[in-house]
Short mmCIF file of C-alpha atoms and ligand atoms in Angstrom, two decimals:
data_model
loop_
_atom_site.label_atom_id
_atom_site.label_comp_id
_atom_site.label_asym_id
_atom_site.label_seq_id
_atom_site.Cartn_x
_atom_site.Cartn_y
_atom_site.Cartn_z
CA MET S 1 11.90 14.85 13.01
CA PRO S 2 13.06 11.22 12.72
CA VAL S 3 10.74 8.35 13.57
CA LEU S 4 12.21 6.01 16.16
CA LEU S 5 10.96 2.43 16.19
CA TYR S 6 11.89 -0.49 18.41
CA ASN S 7 13.21 -3.26 16.20
CA THR S 8 12.73 -6.70 17.71
CA MET S 9 15.62 -7.96 15.59
CA SER S 10 18.19 -5.63 17.20
CA ARG S 11 16.29 -5.16 20.49
CA LYS S 12 16.97 -1.44 20.08
CA LEU S 13 15.26 1.80 19.14
CA GLU S 14 16.32 2.65 15.60
CA VAL S 15 15.81 5.65 13.35
CA PHE S 16 13.40 4.48 10.69
CA GLN S 17 14.74 4.70 7.13
CA PRO S 18 12.80 3.04 4.31
CA ILE S 19 14.53 1.27 1.42
CA HIS S 20 12.86 3.53 -1.15
CA ASP S 21 13.10 7.16 -0.08
CA THR S 22 9.73 7.95 1.56
CA GLU S 23 7.75 4.91 0.40
CA VAL S 24 7.18 2.30 3.08
CA GLY S 25 6.36 -1.36 2.46
CA LEU S 26 4.48 -2.67 5.51
CA TYR S 27 3.29 -6.23 6.01
CA SER S 28 1.16 -7.35 8.90
CA CYS S 29 0.09 -10.89 9.67
CA GLY S 30 -3.67 -10.84 9.35
CA PRO S 31 -6.41 -12.78 11.09
CA THR S 32 -7.08 -16.49 10.96
CA VAL S 33 -10.72 -16.43 9.95
CA TYR S 34 -12.25 -19.39 11.73
CA ASN S 35 -13.93 -17.35 14.46
CA TYR S 36 -14.52 -13.74 15.54
CA ALA S 37 -11.45 -11.68 16.41
CA HIS S 38 -11.19 -11.18 20.16
CA ILE S 39 -10.34 -7.78 21.56
CA GLY S 40 -6.74 -8.95 22.15
CA ASN S 41 -6.32 -9.64 18.43
CA LEU S 42 -7.85 -6.23 17.77
CA ARG S 43 -5.31 -4.59 20.07
CA THR S 44 -2.55 -5.89 17.78
CA PHE S 45 -4.32 -4.54 14.69
CA LEU S 46 -4.84 -1.20 16.46
CA PHE S 47 -1.10 -0.97 17.18
CA GLU S 48 -0.44 -1.53 13.46
CA ASP S 49 -2.97 1.17 12.61
CA LEU S 50 -1.16 3.58 14.96
CA LEU S 51 2.14 2.71 13.32
CA LYS S 52 0.70 3.38 9.88
CA ARG S 53 -0.87 6.66 10.98
CA THR S 54 2.43 7.75 12.54
CA LEU S 55 4.31 7.06 9.32
CA LEU S 56 1.68 8.91 7.27
CA LEU S 57 1.75 11.91 9.60
CA SER S 58 5.55 11.91 9.34
CA GLY S 59 5.40 12.35 5.57
CA PHE S 60 5.84 8.75 4.38
CA SER S 61 3.53 6.97 2.00
CA VAL S 62 2.63 3.47 3.15
CA ASN S 63 1.82 0.41 1.09
CA HIS S 64 0.18 -1.83 3.67
CA VAL S 65 -0.36 -5.49 2.86
CA MET S 66 -2.31 -7.80 5.13
CA ASN S 67 -3.05 -11.47 4.62
CA ILE S 68 -6.13 -13.42 5.52
CA THR S 69 -5.26 -16.89 6.80
CA ASP S 70 -8.02 -19.06 5.40
CA VAL S 71 -6.05 -22.31 5.21
CA GLY S 72 -3.17 -24.08 6.92
CA HIS S 73 -3.21 -22.60 10.43
CA LEU S 74 -3.12 -25.61 12.72
CA THR S 75 -4.16 -25.50 16.34
CA GLY S 76 -0.50 -25.99 17.32
CA ASP S 77 2.30 -23.79 15.97
CA GLY S 78 4.64 -26.77 15.69
CA ASP S 79 2.66 -28.46 12.86
CA ASP S 80 0.54 -30.36 15.32
CA GLY S 81 -3.22 -30.42 15.77
CA GLU S 82 -5.88 -29.76 13.18
CA ASP S 83 -6.51 -27.00 10.66
CA LYS S 84 -8.46 -24.34 12.60
CA LEU S 85 -10.92 -23.69 9.77
CA GLU S 86 -11.56 -27.38 9.11
CA ARG S 87 -12.24 -27.95 12.78
CA MET S 88 -14.78 -25.12 12.91
CA ALA S 89 -16.43 -26.40 9.71
CA GLN S 90 -16.87 -29.83 11.23
CA LYS S 91 -18.36 -28.31 14.35
CA THR S 92 -20.86 -26.09 12.53
CA HIS S 93 -21.50 -28.30 9.47
CA GLU S 94 -20.75 -25.40 7.16
CA SER S 95 -18.19 -25.37 4.38
CA VAL S 96 -14.71 -24.02 5.14
CA TRP S 97 -15.21 -21.44 2.41
CA GLU S 98 -18.42 -20.25 4.05
CA ILE S 99 -16.70 -20.00 7.45
CA ALA S 100 -13.80 -18.01 5.97
CA ARG S 101 -16.12 -15.62 4.12
CA PHE S 102 -18.30 -15.01 7.17
CA TYR S 103 -15.45 -14.32 9.60
CA THR S 104 -13.50 -12.20 7.11
CA GLU S 105 -16.56 -9.95 6.80
CA ALA S 106 -16.98 -9.88 10.57
CA PHE S 107 -13.30 -8.94 10.96
CA PHE S 108 -13.57 -5.95 8.63
CA LYS S 109 -16.75 -4.83 10.32
CA ASP S 110 -14.73 -4.55 13.55
CA TYR S 111 -11.84 -3.00 11.65
CA ASP S 112 -14.08 -0.22 10.31
CA ALA S 113 -15.92 0.26 13.59
CA LEU S 114 -12.56 0.89 15.28
CA ASN S 115 -11.70 3.40 12.55
CA MET S 116 -8.60 1.58 11.38
CA ILE S 117 -7.33 2.60 7.97
CA ARG S 118 -7.86 -0.38 5.68
CA PRO S 119 -4.76 -2.03 4.18
CA ASN S 120 -3.92 -1.21 0.55
CA VAL S 121 -3.87 -4.93 -0.22
CA VAL S 122 -5.80 -7.64 1.58
CA CYS S 123 -4.73 -11.04 0.28
CA LYS S 124 -6.22 -14.43 0.99
CA ALA S 125 -3.90 -17.41 1.38
CA THR S 126 -6.18 -19.56 -0.78
CA ASP S 127 -5.77 -17.11 -3.70
CA HIS S 128 -1.96 -17.43 -3.61
CA ILE S 129 -1.29 -21.16 -3.58
CA GLN S 130 0.75 -20.88 -6.80
CA GLN S 131 3.11 -18.29 -5.24
CA MET S 132 3.61 -20.62 -2.28
CA ILE S 133 4.34 -23.62 -4.52
CA ASP S 134 6.84 -21.51 -6.48
CA LEU S 135 8.60 -20.48 -3.28
CA ILE S 136 8.78 -24.08 -2.03
CA LYS S 137 10.23 -25.10 -5.43
CA ARG S 138 12.91 -22.44 -4.99
CA LEU S 139 13.73 -23.74 -1.53
CA GLU S 140 13.86 -27.28 -2.89
CA ALA S 141 16.27 -26.23 -5.64
CA GLY S 142 18.47 -24.60 -3.01
CA GLY S 143 18.64 -27.79 -0.95
CA HIS S 144 16.61 -26.47 1.99
CA THR S 145 13.82 -29.06 1.99
CA TYR S 146 13.20 -32.77 2.39
CA VAL S 147 10.14 -34.95 2.00
CA SER S 148 9.23 -37.17 4.87
CA GLY S 149 6.06 -39.05 5.74
CA GLY S 150 4.31 -37.44 2.75
CA ASN S 151 5.05 -33.82 3.82
CA VAL S 152 7.63 -31.33 2.56
CA TYR S 153 9.75 -29.96 5.43
CA PHE S 154 12.08 -27.00 5.71
CA SER S 155 15.41 -28.09 7.16
CA ILE S 156 16.65 -25.52 9.66
CA ASP S 157 20.12 -27.11 9.54
CA SER S 158 20.39 -25.98 5.92
CA ILE S 159 20.93 -22.38 7.12
CA ASP S 160 23.28 -21.07 9.77
CA ASP S 161 21.25 -18.33 11.44
CA TYR S 162 17.96 -20.01 12.30
CA GLY S 163 16.21 -18.37 15.25
CA LYS S 164 17.99 -15.00 15.11
CA LEU S 165 14.79 -12.98 15.66
CA ALA S 166 13.84 -14.90 18.79
CA ARG S 167 17.51 -15.31 19.80
CA LEU S 168 16.84 -18.99 20.21
CA ASN S 169 19.49 -20.76 22.18
CA LEU S 170 21.01 -23.48 20.00
CA ASP S 171 22.01 -25.60 22.99
CA SER S 172 18.46 -25.71 24.27
CA LEU S 173 17.35 -26.47 20.70
CA LYS S 174 19.58 -29.53 20.67
CA THR S 175 17.95 -30.77 23.85
CA ALA S 176 14.56 -30.14 22.29
CA VAL S 177 15.63 -32.19 19.25
CA ARG S 178 16.38 -35.18 21.43
CA GLU S 179 13.05 -34.87 23.19
CA GLU S 180 10.94 -34.47 20.10
CA VAL S 181 12.57 -36.88 17.68
CA GLU S 182 10.79 -39.62 19.59
CA GLU S 183 7.46 -37.91 19.02
CA ASP S 184 7.74 -36.93 15.35
CA GLY S 185 9.93 -39.31 13.44
CA ASN S 186 9.33 -37.38 10.22
CA LYS S 187 11.39 -34.38 11.32
CA LYS S 188 15.18 -34.45 11.21
CA ASN S 189 15.25 -31.55 13.66
CA SER S 190 12.33 -30.79 15.96
CA LYS S 191 12.34 -27.16 14.75
CA ASP S 192 11.96 -28.17 11.10
CA PHE S 193 8.55 -27.18 9.85
CA VAL S 194 6.09 -28.18 7.16
CA LEU S 195 5.99 -26.24 3.90
CA TRP S 196 3.46 -28.51 2.22
CA PHE S 197 1.22 -31.21 3.67
CA THR S 198 0.14 -34.02 1.41
CA LYS S 199 -0.83 -36.25 4.27
CA SER S 200 -3.66 -34.41 5.89
CA LYS S 201 -4.13 -34.74 9.61
CA HIS S 202 -7.68 -35.92 9.01
CA GLY S 203 -8.28 -37.38 5.55
CA GLN S 204 -11.41 -35.28 4.88
CA GLN S 205 -9.53 -31.98 4.33
CA ALA S 206 -11.80 -29.88 2.06
CA MET S 207 -9.16 -27.43 0.85
CA MET S 208 -6.57 -29.26 -1.27
CA TRP S 209 -4.52 -28.31 -4.31
CA ASP S 210 -2.29 -30.20 -6.77
CA SER S 211 1.43 -29.67 -6.31
CA PRO S 212 4.72 -31.27 -7.46
CA TRP S 213 4.70 -33.17 -4.14
CA GLY S 214 1.13 -34.43 -4.43
CA ARG S 215 -2.32 -33.11 -3.64
CA GLY S 216 -2.40 -31.24 -0.37
CA PHE S 217 -2.26 -27.85 1.32
CA PRO S 218 0.38 -25.36 2.45
CA GLY S 219 1.90 -24.95 5.90
CA TRP S 220 0.93 -21.78 7.72
CA HIS S 221 4.26 -19.94 7.62
CA ILE S 222 4.86 -20.12 3.87
CA GLU S 223 1.81 -17.98 3.08
CA CYS S 224 3.21 -14.81 4.65
CA SER S 225 6.59 -15.19 2.94
CA ALA S 226 5.01 -15.85 -0.46
CA MET S 227 2.40 -13.08 -0.30
CA SER S 228 4.58 -10.37 1.23
CA MET S 229 7.28 -10.91 -1.39
CA HIS S 230 4.67 -11.04 -4.15
CA TYR S 231 3.28 -7.62 -3.21
CA LEU S 232 6.25 -5.84 -1.60
CA GLY S 233 9.33 -7.37 -3.22
CA GLU S 234 12.05 -9.67 -1.90
CA SER S 235 13.21 -7.09 0.65
CA PHE S 236 10.88 -4.61 2.32
CA ASP S 237 10.70 -2.27 5.29
CA ILE S 238 8.44 -3.37 8.14
CA HIS S 239 6.83 -6.62 9.23
CA CYS S 240 4.62 -6.68 12.29
CA GLY S 241 2.34 -8.85 14.35
CA GLY S 242 1.66 -9.95 17.89
CA ILE S 243 4.50 -10.91 20.21
CA ASP S 244 3.50 -14.58 20.15
CA ALA S 245 4.58 -14.77 16.49
CA ILE S 246 8.28 -14.24 17.33
CA PRO S 247 9.49 -17.72 18.35
CA VAL S 248 7.83 -19.82 15.64
CA HIS S 249 5.82 -18.04 12.95
CA HIS S 250 8.11 -15.08 12.26
CA THR S 251 11.23 -17.14 12.93
CA ASN S 252 10.14 -19.62 10.26
CA GLU S 253 9.05 -16.89 7.86
CA ILE S 254 12.55 -15.37 8.05
CA ALA S 255 14.30 -18.73 7.65
CA GLN S 256 12.46 -19.71 4.48
CA SER S 257 12.37 -16.22 2.90
CA GLU S 258 16.08 -15.55 3.33
CA ALA S 259 17.02 -19.12 2.35
CA ALA S 260 15.05 -18.66 -0.89
CA THR S 261 16.42 -15.25 -1.91
CA GLY S 262 19.82 -15.15 -0.21
CA LYS S 263 18.97 -11.56 0.84
CA LYS S 264 17.96 -9.79 4.03
CA TRP S 265 14.19 -9.98 3.92
CA VAL S 266 12.80 -7.35 6.35
CA ASN S 267 14.56 -4.37 7.92
CA TYR S 268 12.29 -3.62 10.90
CA TRP S 269 10.33 -6.12 13.00
CA LEU S 270 7.67 -4.65 15.29
CA HIS S 271 5.61 -6.63 17.75
CA GLY S 272 2.61 -5.71 19.88
CA GLU S 273 2.31 -7.02 23.44
CA PHE S 274 -0.66 -8.94 24.74
CA LEU S 275 -3.96 -7.85 26.07
CA LEU S 276 -4.56 -9.76 29.28
CA ASP S 277 -7.76 -10.73 31.00
CA GLU S 278 -8.11 -11.69 34.66
CA THR S 279 -6.66 -15.13 33.97
CA GLY S 280 -3.76 -14.08 31.72
CA LYS S 281 -3.37 -13.84 27.92
CA MET S 282 -6.67 -13.50 26.14
CA SER S 283 -7.06 -16.31 23.64
CA LYS S 284 -9.74 -17.91 21.52
CA SER S 285 -8.94 -21.40 22.71
CA LYS S 286 -10.25 -20.46 26.17
CA GLY S 287 -13.77 -20.87 24.81
CA GLU S 288 -15.59 -17.73 25.97
CA PHE S 289 -13.78 -14.66 24.76
CA LEU S 290 -14.48 -10.97 24.44
CA THR S 291 -15.40 -9.53 21.06
CA LEU S 292 -16.02 -5.96 20.00
CA GLY S 293 -19.66 -6.94 19.39
CA LEU S 294 -19.96 -7.93 23.03
CA LEU S 295 -18.57 -4.58 24.21
CA ILE S 296 -21.11 -2.82 21.96
CA ASP S 297 -23.92 -4.99 23.37
CA LYS S 298 -22.86 -3.87 26.84
CA GLY S 299 -23.33 -0.24 25.77
CA PHE S 300 -19.77 0.72 24.89
CA ASP S 301 -18.78 2.63 21.79
CA PRO S 302 -15.92 1.14 19.68
CA MET S 303 -14.14 4.45 20.29
CA ASP S 304 -14.08 3.64 24.01
CA TYR S 305 -11.97 0.58 23.25
CA ARG S 306 -9.75 2.61 20.93
CA TYR S 307 -9.24 5.20 23.66
CA PHE S 308 -8.53 2.41 26.18
CA CYS S 309 -5.80 0.96 23.93
CA LEU S 310 -4.22 4.40 23.39
CA GLY S 311 -3.70 4.56 27.14
CA GLY S 312 -1.17 1.68 27.07
CA HIS S 313 2.10 1.55 25.15
CA TYR S 314 2.03 -1.13 22.46
CA ARG S 315 5.10 -2.86 23.90
CA SER S 316 3.57 -3.20 27.37
CA GLN S 317 1.00 -5.73 28.41
CA LEU S 318 -2.40 -4.20 28.97
CA LYS S 319 -4.88 -5.60 31.42
CA PHE S 320 -8.50 -5.48 30.36
CA SER S 321 -11.42 -5.10 32.74
CA PHE S 322 -14.84 -3.56 32.29
CA GLU S 323 -13.99 -1.07 35.04
CA SER S 324 -10.98 0.23 33.12
CA LEU S 325 -12.99 0.30 29.90
CA ALA S 326 -15.65 2.36 31.70
CA THR S 327 -12.94 4.77 32.88
CA ALA S 328 -11.77 5.11 29.26
CA ARG S 329 -15.37 5.78 28.21
CA THR S 330 -15.75 8.56 30.76
CA ALA S 331 -12.53 10.18 29.57
CA ARG S 332 -13.44 9.79 25.89
CA LYS S 333 -16.90 11.33 26.47
CA ASN S 334 -15.29 14.14 28.39
CA VAL S 335 -13.04 14.87 25.39
CA TYR S 336 -16.08 14.90 23.10
CA GLU S 337 -17.97 17.24 25.41
CA ARG S 338 -15.08 19.63 25.63
CA ILE S 339 -14.84 19.70 21.87
CA GLN S 340 -18.57 20.31 21.56
CA ASN S 341 -18.06 23.09 24.01
CA LEU S 342 -15.31 24.61 21.89
CA LEU S 343 -17.53 24.42 18.84
CA SER S 344 -20.40 26.09 20.55
CA GLN S 345 -17.99 28.89 21.42
CA GLY S 346 -17.42 29.25 17.67
CA ALA S 347 -14.14 27.29 17.35
CA LYS S 348 -12.97 26.72 13.79
CA GLN S 349 -10.13 24.83 12.20
CA ILE S 350 -7.28 27.30 11.68
CA GLU S 351 -3.62 27.24 10.79
CA LEU S 352 -1.59 27.10 14.00
CA THR S 353 0.86 29.97 14.40
CA SER S 354 1.15 30.92 18.07
CA THR S 355 4.26 29.79 19.96
CA ALA S 356 2.15 27.94 22.53
CA ALA S 357 0.16 25.98 19.91
CA LEU S 358 3.27 25.11 17.92
CA ALA S 359 4.97 23.90 21.10
CA TYR S 360 2.06 21.51 21.74
CA LYS S 361 2.25 20.23 18.18
CA ALA S 362 6.01 19.66 18.43
CA ALA S 363 5.70 17.84 21.76
CA PHE S 364 2.96 15.62 20.36
CA LEU S 365 5.08 14.71 17.33
CA GLU S 366 8.09 14.01 19.50
CA HIS S 367 6.05 11.65 21.65
CA ILE S 368 4.37 9.72 18.86
CA GLN S 369 7.55 9.53 16.78
CA ASN S 370 9.35 8.08 19.77
CA ASP S 371 8.21 4.49 19.22
CA LEU S 372 4.50 5.37 19.25
CA GLY S 373 4.29 6.89 22.73
CA THR S 374 0.50 7.04 22.80
CA PRO S 375 0.09 7.39 26.60
CA ARG S 376 2.12 10.61 26.45
CA THR S 377 0.11 11.90 23.49
CA LEU S 378 -3.10 11.45 25.48
CA ALA S 379 -1.51 13.59 28.19
CA ASP S 380 -0.76 16.16 25.45
CA LEU S 381 -4.43 16.14 24.46
CA TRP S 382 -5.54 16.84 28.01
CA GLY S 383 -2.91 19.52 28.36
CA VAL S 384 -4.36 21.32 25.36
CA LEU S 385 -7.98 20.93 26.45
CA LYS S 386 -7.25 22.36 29.88
CA ASP S 387 -4.91 25.17 28.82
CA GLU S 388 -6.66 28.50 29.48
CA ALA S 389 -4.07 30.37 27.44
CA LEU S 390 -5.09 28.73 24.14
CA ASP S 391 -8.12 30.09 22.33
CA PRO S 392 -10.96 27.73 21.27
CA SER S 393 -9.90 27.54 17.61
CA GLU S 394 -6.32 26.68 18.57
CA LYS S 395 -7.53 23.97 20.90
CA TYR S 396 -9.89 22.56 18.32
CA SER S 397 -7.27 22.61 15.56
CA LEU S 398 -4.71 20.87 17.77
CA CYS S 399 -7.29 18.20 18.65
CA LEU S 400 -7.95 17.55 14.97
CA PHE S 401 -4.23 17.34 14.30
CA PHE S 402 -3.79 14.83 17.15
CA ASP S 403 -6.74 12.85 15.86
CA ARG S 404 -4.80 11.96 12.74
CA ILE S 405 -3.11 9.51 15.11
CA PHE S 406 -5.83 8.90 17.69
CA GLY S 407 -8.50 8.13 15.10
CA LEU S 408 -11.23 8.94 17.65
CA ARG S 409 -13.42 10.59 14.99
CA LEU S 410 -13.09 14.00 16.62
CA ASP S 411 -13.80 15.65 13.25
CA GLY S 412 -17.25 13.98 13.27
CA ILE S 413 -18.19 16.00 16.33
CA ALA S 414 -17.96 19.18 14.30
CA ALA S 415 -20.45 18.01 11.73
CA VAL S 416 -22.99 16.96 14.34
CA ARG S 417 -22.74 20.16 16.30
CA ALA S 418 -22.92 22.44 13.28
CA GLU S 419 -26.23 20.85 12.33
CA VAL S 420 -27.70 20.88 15.79
CA PHE S 421 -27.24 24.52 16.79
CA PRO S 422 -28.67 27.38 14.75
CA GLN S 423 -26.62 30.58 14.65
CA GLU S 424 -29.34 32.40 16.60
CA ALA S 425 -28.85 30.03 19.57
CA LEU S 426 -25.06 30.35 19.39
CA ASP S 427 -25.38 34.15 19.41
CA LEU S 428 -27.58 34.02 22.50
CA LEU S 429 -25.05 31.77 24.21
CA ALA S 430 -22.22 34.17 23.34
CA ARG S 431 -24.25 37.09 24.75
CA ARG S 432 -24.92 35.10 27.91
CA THR S 433 -21.19 34.35 28.34
CA GLU S 434 -20.52 38.10 28.05
CA ALA S 435 -23.27 38.85 30.56
CA LYS S 436 -21.76 36.35 32.99
CA GLN S 437 -18.31 37.86 32.56
CA ALA S 438 -19.86 41.29 33.32
CA ARG S 439 -21.58 39.72 36.35
CA ASN S 440 -24.94 40.77 34.92
CA TRP S 441 -26.77 37.78 36.39
CA PRO S 442 -30.35 38.94 35.58
CA LEU S 443 -29.43 39.27 31.86
CA ALA S 444 -27.60 35.92 31.92
CA ASP S 445 -30.74 34.31 33.40
CA THR S 446 -33.02 35.93 30.81
CA LEU S 447 -30.83 34.67 27.98
CA ARG S 448 -30.78 31.20 29.49
CA ALA S 449 -34.60 31.28 29.62
CA GLU S 450 -34.75 32.36 25.97
CA LEU S 451 -32.51 29.46 24.98
CA ASP S 452 -34.63 27.13 27.08
CA ALA S 453 -37.76 28.28 25.25
CA MET S 454 -35.98 27.54 21.95
CA GLY S 455 -35.33 23.97 23.16
CA TYR S 456 -31.71 24.27 24.35
CA LEU S 457 -30.19 23.71 27.76
CA VAL S 458 -27.14 25.69 28.81
CA LYS S 459 -24.38 23.68 30.48
CA ASP S 460 -21.81 25.57 32.54
CA THR S 461 -18.45 23.89 33.10
CA PRO S 462 -15.15 25.25 34.42
CA SER S 463 -13.87 25.62 30.85
CA GLY S 464 -16.94 27.53 29.56
CA SER S 465 -20.62 27.18 28.65
CA SER S 466 -22.12 24.98 25.97
CA LEU S 467 -25.51 24.06 24.56
CA GLU S 468 -27.39 20.80 24.66
CA LYS S 469 -30.56 19.99 22.77
CA LYS S 470 -33.40 19.14 25.15
CA MET S 471 -34.61 15.54 24.74
P1 AMP U 1 -4.95 -14.83 14.77
O1 AMP U 1 -6.24 -14.38 14.18
O2 AMP U 1 -5.12 -15.90 15.81
O3 AMP U 1 -3.96 -15.26 13.70
O4 AMP U 1 -4.31 -13.59 15.56
C1 AMP U 1 -4.27 -12.30 15.02
C2 AMP U 1 -3.24 -11.46 15.75
O5 AMP U 1 -3.59 -11.26 17.12
C3 AMP U 1 -1.83 -12.07 15.77
O6 AMP U 1 -0.89 -11.06 15.36
C4 AMP U 1 -1.63 -12.47 17.21
O7 AMP U 1 -0.27 -12.39 17.55
C5 AMP U 1 -2.44 -11.44 17.95
N1 AMP U 1 -2.89 -11.84 19.30
C6 AMP U 1 -3.34 -13.05 19.72
N2 AMP U 1 -3.69 -13.02 21.04
C7 AMP U 1 -3.47 -11.75 21.47
C8 AMP U 1 -3.65 -11.06 22.73
N3 AMP U 1 -4.14 -11.65 23.81
N4 AMP U 1 -3.32 -9.73 22.78
C9 AMP U 1 -2.83 -9.09 21.70
N5 AMP U 1 -2.66 -9.68 20.49
C10 AMP U 1 -2.97 -10.99 20.36
ZN1 ZN U 2 2.46 -14.17 9.14
#
């Protein structure tokens, strides 16, 4: 079955076809490590994890590269403001290197807790300064740069398709030029952007490197172009990130990459929509923001947040509230309980052969391969769990198959349950179920009492009976 993905470049659903047969090159813009990731950032990384899992389940191999922005990301996208890491270092009196190391570790702690498959390559901007300098040299040789006020700028007028991803309106750009020329006399066009700063915004910049244009540091956009091409080649399959990257960051990445190579750089652009809080887009600059750690402190499991995100399509905004997270938790726990229930009825992982089970599998694949339709796949999961016509092993096996996308650690439930219940208890439960079916209530009660004496409670639910260890 083909995988359909919505390409921001064409604004259409397209059948995904990698450049190299079944091998996919995937680049995602990684975190800026000056603070904890908020749960909005994590939503974007979760969407990328779902994309990767969908490609893997569809038979592709994926080479996933993610950068760590540890230098050059200013507080404003338009080259204004201060370096985010430097600002944090000044506030906390720690070194920028220390800040970057601490928040990179914190980021991957969240990444693992949310059961995201780690990228094949994680690359730090500060380890790839030479690749960035080489790329700027190439742009300089091609006549795409100019030096002004001590900085090296990319000239957007040196190419004829600037802004194609964002479909920027050139007329409104011209107005913007007039407005901004007064503010930044260094730029020939207000949309020009810095490739290399030699004149730091605040002379104490700790991270500086020698370059042909003087000692300084790279602009933010150049890092993704340099590192993605270094690891994935001059043209590759998919580039993704949050929707806010479209108008400036990804637009500038495309401009400089294609100006340098003269080739189409990326075939598919995918963008995740925002997580909103009560006041609008969740952002770090708002001061107080929600982290995964905070959700855990409030008693939630990281899988509750994963389940919550699965409930919204990645291209739709998703509104966060603790009430909706609690609803996701209830549903997620209900799934776990039903699976425990199946296991205590002796469910095993089997090969699926019945028409009904295969139909569920096909529907699930159709939904996820249709631009990652996760809300519909959750409905598939519930359909399976509630379907009386499927036997426990079929249900369990379908759940495990679905979990290759969901990543809700449903396979972990098996291990826990197998340890907890001895065969003797499971046999008693099976005999009790038979007794109930035969309406032999006295025997059913006796068996329940036996289980109770062994330390197990019997829980009866509409879909069957299960065991619970007494606390
Ligand atoms: P940063 O660490 O600031 O570079 O952001 C990491 C990723 O999170 C980027 O791809 C952003 O586009 C994305 N992002 C930022 N805010 C939100 C939000 N409220 N909801 C979803 N994604 C976001
Ligand atoms: Zn990037």
